[in-house]
Tab-separated table of C-alpha atoms in Angstrom:
chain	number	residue	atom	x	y	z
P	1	UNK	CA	-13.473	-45.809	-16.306
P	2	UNK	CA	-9.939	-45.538	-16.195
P	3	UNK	CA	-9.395	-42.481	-17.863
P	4	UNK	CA	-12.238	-41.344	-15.733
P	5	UNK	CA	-10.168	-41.476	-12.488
P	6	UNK	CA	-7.116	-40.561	-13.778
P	7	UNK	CA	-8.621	-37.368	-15.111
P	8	UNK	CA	-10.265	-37.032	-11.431
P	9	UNK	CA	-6.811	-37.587	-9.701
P	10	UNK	CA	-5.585	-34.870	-12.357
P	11	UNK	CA	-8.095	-31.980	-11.354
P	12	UNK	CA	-7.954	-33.097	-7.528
P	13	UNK	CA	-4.097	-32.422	-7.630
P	14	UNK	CA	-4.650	-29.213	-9.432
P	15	UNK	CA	-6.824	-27.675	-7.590
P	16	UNK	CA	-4.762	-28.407	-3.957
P	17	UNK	CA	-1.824	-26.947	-6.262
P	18	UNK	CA	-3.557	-23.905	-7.354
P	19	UNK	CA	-5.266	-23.955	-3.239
P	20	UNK	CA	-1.480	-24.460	-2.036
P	21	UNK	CA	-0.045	-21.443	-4.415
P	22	UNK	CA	-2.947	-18.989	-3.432
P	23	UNK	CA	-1.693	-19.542	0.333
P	24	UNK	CA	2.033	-18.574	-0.214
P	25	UNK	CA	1.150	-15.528	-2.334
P	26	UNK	CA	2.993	-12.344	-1.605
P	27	UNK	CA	-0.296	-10.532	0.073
P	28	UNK	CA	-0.976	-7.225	1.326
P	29	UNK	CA	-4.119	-6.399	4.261
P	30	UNK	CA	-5.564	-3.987	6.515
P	31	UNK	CA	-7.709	-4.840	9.288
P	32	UNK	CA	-8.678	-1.091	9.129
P	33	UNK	CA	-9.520	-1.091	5.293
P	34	UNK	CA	-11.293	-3.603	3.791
P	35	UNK	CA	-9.933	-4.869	0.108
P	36	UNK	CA	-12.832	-3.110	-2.507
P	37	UNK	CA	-14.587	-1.883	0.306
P	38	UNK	CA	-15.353	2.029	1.269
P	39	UNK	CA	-12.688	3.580	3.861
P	40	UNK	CA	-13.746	4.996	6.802
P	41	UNK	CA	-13.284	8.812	7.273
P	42	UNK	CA	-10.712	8.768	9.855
P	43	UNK	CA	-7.854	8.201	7.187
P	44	UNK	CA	-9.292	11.660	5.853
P	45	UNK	CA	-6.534	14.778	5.502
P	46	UNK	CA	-6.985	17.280	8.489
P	47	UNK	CA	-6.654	20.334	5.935
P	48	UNK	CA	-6.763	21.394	2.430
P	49	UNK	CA	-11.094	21.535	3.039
P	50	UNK	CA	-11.272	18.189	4.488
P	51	UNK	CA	-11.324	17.699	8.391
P	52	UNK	CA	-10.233	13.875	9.198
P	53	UNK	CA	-7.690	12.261	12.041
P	54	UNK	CA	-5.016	12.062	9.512
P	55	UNK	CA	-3.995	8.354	10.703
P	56	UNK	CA	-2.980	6.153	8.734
P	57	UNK	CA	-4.069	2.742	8.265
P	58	UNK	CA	-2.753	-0.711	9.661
P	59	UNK	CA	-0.990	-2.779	7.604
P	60	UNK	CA	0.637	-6.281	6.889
P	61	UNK	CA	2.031	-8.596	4.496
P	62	UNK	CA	3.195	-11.899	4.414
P	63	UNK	CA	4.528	-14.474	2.215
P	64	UNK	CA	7.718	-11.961	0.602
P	65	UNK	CA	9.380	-13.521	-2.358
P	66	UNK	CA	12.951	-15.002	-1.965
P	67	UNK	CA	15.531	-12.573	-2.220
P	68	UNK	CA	13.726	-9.574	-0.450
P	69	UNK	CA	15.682	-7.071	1.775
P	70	UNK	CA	13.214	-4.486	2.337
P	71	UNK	CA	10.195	-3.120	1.500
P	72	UNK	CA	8.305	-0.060	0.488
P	73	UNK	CA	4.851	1.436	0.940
P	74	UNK	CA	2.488	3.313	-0.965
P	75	UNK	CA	-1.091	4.675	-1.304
P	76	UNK	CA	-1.859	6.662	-4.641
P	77	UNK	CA	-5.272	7.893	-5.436
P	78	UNK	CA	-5.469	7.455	-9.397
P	79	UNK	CA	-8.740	9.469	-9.405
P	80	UNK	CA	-7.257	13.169	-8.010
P	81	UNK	CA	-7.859	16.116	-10.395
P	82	UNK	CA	-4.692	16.217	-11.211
P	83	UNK	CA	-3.310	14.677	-14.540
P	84	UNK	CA	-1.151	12.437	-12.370
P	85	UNK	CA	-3.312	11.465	-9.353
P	86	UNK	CA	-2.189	12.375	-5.934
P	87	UNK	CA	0.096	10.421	-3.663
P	88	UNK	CA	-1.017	10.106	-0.554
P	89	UNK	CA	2.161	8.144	1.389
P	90	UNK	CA	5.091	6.673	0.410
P	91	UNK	CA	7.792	4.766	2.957
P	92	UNK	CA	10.983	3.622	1.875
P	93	UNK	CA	13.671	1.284	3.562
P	94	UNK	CA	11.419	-0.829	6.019
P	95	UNK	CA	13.885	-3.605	6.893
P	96	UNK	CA	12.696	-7.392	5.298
P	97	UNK	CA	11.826	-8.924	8.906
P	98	UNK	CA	9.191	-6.283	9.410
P	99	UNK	CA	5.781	-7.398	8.046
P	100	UNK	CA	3.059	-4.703	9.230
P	101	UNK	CA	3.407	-1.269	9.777
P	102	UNK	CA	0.795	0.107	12.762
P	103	UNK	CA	-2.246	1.997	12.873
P	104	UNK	CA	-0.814	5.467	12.569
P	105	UNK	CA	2.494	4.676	11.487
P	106	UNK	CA	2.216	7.373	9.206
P	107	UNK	CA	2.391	10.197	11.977
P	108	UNK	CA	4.442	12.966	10.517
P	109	UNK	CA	6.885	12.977	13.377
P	110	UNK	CA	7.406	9.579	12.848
P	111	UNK	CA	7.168	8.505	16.393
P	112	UNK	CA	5.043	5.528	15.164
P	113	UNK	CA	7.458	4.243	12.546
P	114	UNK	CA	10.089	1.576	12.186
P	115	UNK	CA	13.355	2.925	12.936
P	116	UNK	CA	14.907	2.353	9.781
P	117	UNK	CA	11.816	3.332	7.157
P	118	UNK	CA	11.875	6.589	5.541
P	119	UNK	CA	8.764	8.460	4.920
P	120	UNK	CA	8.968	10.330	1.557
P	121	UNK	CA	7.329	13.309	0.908
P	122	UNK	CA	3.392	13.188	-0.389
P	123	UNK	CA	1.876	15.558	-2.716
P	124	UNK	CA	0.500	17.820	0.402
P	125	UNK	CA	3.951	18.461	0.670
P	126	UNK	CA	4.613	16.820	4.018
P	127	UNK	CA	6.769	13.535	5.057
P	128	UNK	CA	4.216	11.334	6.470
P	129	UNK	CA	0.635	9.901	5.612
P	130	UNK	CA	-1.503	12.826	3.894
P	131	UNK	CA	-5.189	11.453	4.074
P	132	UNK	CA	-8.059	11.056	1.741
P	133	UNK	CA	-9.659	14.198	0.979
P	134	UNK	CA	-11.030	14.032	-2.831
P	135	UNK	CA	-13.584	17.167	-4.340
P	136	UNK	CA	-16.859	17.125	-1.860
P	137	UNK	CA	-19.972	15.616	-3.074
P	138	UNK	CA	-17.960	13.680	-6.598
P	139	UNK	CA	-17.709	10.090	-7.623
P	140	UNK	CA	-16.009	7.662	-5.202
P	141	UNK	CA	-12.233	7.761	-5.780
P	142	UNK	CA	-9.980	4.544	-6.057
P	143	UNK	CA	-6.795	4.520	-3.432
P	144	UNK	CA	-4.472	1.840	-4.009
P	145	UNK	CA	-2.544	0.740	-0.998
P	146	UNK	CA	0.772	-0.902	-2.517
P	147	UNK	CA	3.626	-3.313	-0.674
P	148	UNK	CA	7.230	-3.830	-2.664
P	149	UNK	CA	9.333	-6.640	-2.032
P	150	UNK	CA	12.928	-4.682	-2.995
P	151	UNK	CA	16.163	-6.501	-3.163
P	152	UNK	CA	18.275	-3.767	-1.564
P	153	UNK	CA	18.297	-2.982	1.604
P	154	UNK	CA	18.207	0.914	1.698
P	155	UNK	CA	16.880	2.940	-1.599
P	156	UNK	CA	19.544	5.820	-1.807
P	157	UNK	CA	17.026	8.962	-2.488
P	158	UNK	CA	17.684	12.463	-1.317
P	159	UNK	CA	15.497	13.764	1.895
P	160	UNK	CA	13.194	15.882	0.073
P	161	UNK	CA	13.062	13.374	-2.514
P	162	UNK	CA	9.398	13.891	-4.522
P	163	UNK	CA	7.007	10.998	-4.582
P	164	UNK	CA	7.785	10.368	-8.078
P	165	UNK	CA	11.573	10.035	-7.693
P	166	UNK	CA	10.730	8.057	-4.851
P	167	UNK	CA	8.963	5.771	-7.012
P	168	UNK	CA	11.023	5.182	-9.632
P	169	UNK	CA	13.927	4.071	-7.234
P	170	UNK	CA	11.178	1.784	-5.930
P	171	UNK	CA	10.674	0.536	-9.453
P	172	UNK	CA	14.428	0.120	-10.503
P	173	UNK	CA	14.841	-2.536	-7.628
P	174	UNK	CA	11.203	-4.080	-7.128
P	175	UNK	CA	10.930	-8.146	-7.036
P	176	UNK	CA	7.383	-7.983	-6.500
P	177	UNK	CA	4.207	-6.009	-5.253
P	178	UNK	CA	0.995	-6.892	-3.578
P	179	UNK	CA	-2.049	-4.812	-3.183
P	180	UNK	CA	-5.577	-3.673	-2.806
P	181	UNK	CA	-7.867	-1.341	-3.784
P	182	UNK	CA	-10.606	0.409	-1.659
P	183	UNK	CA	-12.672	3.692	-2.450
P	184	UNK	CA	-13.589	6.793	-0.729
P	185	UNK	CA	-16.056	9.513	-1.061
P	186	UNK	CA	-16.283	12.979	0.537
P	187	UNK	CA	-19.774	14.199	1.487
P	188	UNK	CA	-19.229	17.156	3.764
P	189	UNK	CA	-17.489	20.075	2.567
């Protein structure tokens, strides 16, 4: 009987610690995108064959490991034709006391973005969110929407910097990363 409770006190203390971890994980959300769900079609690219709003979705994070002094964004479709996939946004710089970036943050002026945050180039070619607009009528493509937890404060990349360069500064000083996946398909063409 003994052994009994003790084992019961055991598994009751690991599970609050395992409940208590889960709550003060580094965690990345959209109220606009649901985590494995489909994405609506007003993130879709105006252009290139596809004819969406080109707005970018809200986002937020909490619970940043110690030691973080910015952060970074990104959204990569891993399914585009490509060889590489196609990335679809990438923001560097985006000081460590923000924690959400707004619905349309991604506007290409960047009238909607923090101050401080960078937008890199996407593979469109343009600084700013470049929507989803995979091959008409295909499978459902994966986007993964990525936040960094950096420990510098400003990522030192040239202004046309590609996506890739971007992301291997991004990778040189990363602490940690939270995400989600959701999916997308095209029907129109």
């Amino acid at each position: 009987m003994h052994k009994l409770l003790i084992a019961s006190c055991f598994t009751a203390l690991t599970v609050a610690s395992l409940s208590s971890a889960s709550a003060n994980e580094f965690r990345l959300y959209s109220p606009d995108v649901e985590s494995d769900g489909e994405i609506d079609s007003s993130f879709e690219y105006d252009g290139f064959g596809c004819s969406g709003d080109n707005q970018s979705p809200e986002l937020r994070w909490e619970n940043p490991p110690p030691g973080t002094r910015s952060f970074a964004i990104s959204v990569h479709d891993p399914d585009a034709p490509t060889g590489s996939g196609w990335w679809h946004w990438r923001v560097i710089n985006i000081p460590s006391d923000v924690d959400h970036l707004a619905a349309n943050a991604g506007a290409p002026d960047g009238s909607n973005m923090h101050e401080d945050a960078v937008q890199i180039r996407n593979d469109y070619g343009d600084k700013g969110w470049g929507g989803l607009c995979p091959p008409a009528h295909g499978e459902p493509h994966r986007y993964t929407f990525t936040v960094h937890a950096l420990d510098v404060e400003t990522l030192d990349v040239p202004d046309d910097a590609s996506p890739a360069m971007a992301g291997f500064m991004i990778h040189q000083h990363r602490i940690h990363e939270a995400g989600f996946m959701a999916t997308y398909t095209r029907y129109e063409d």
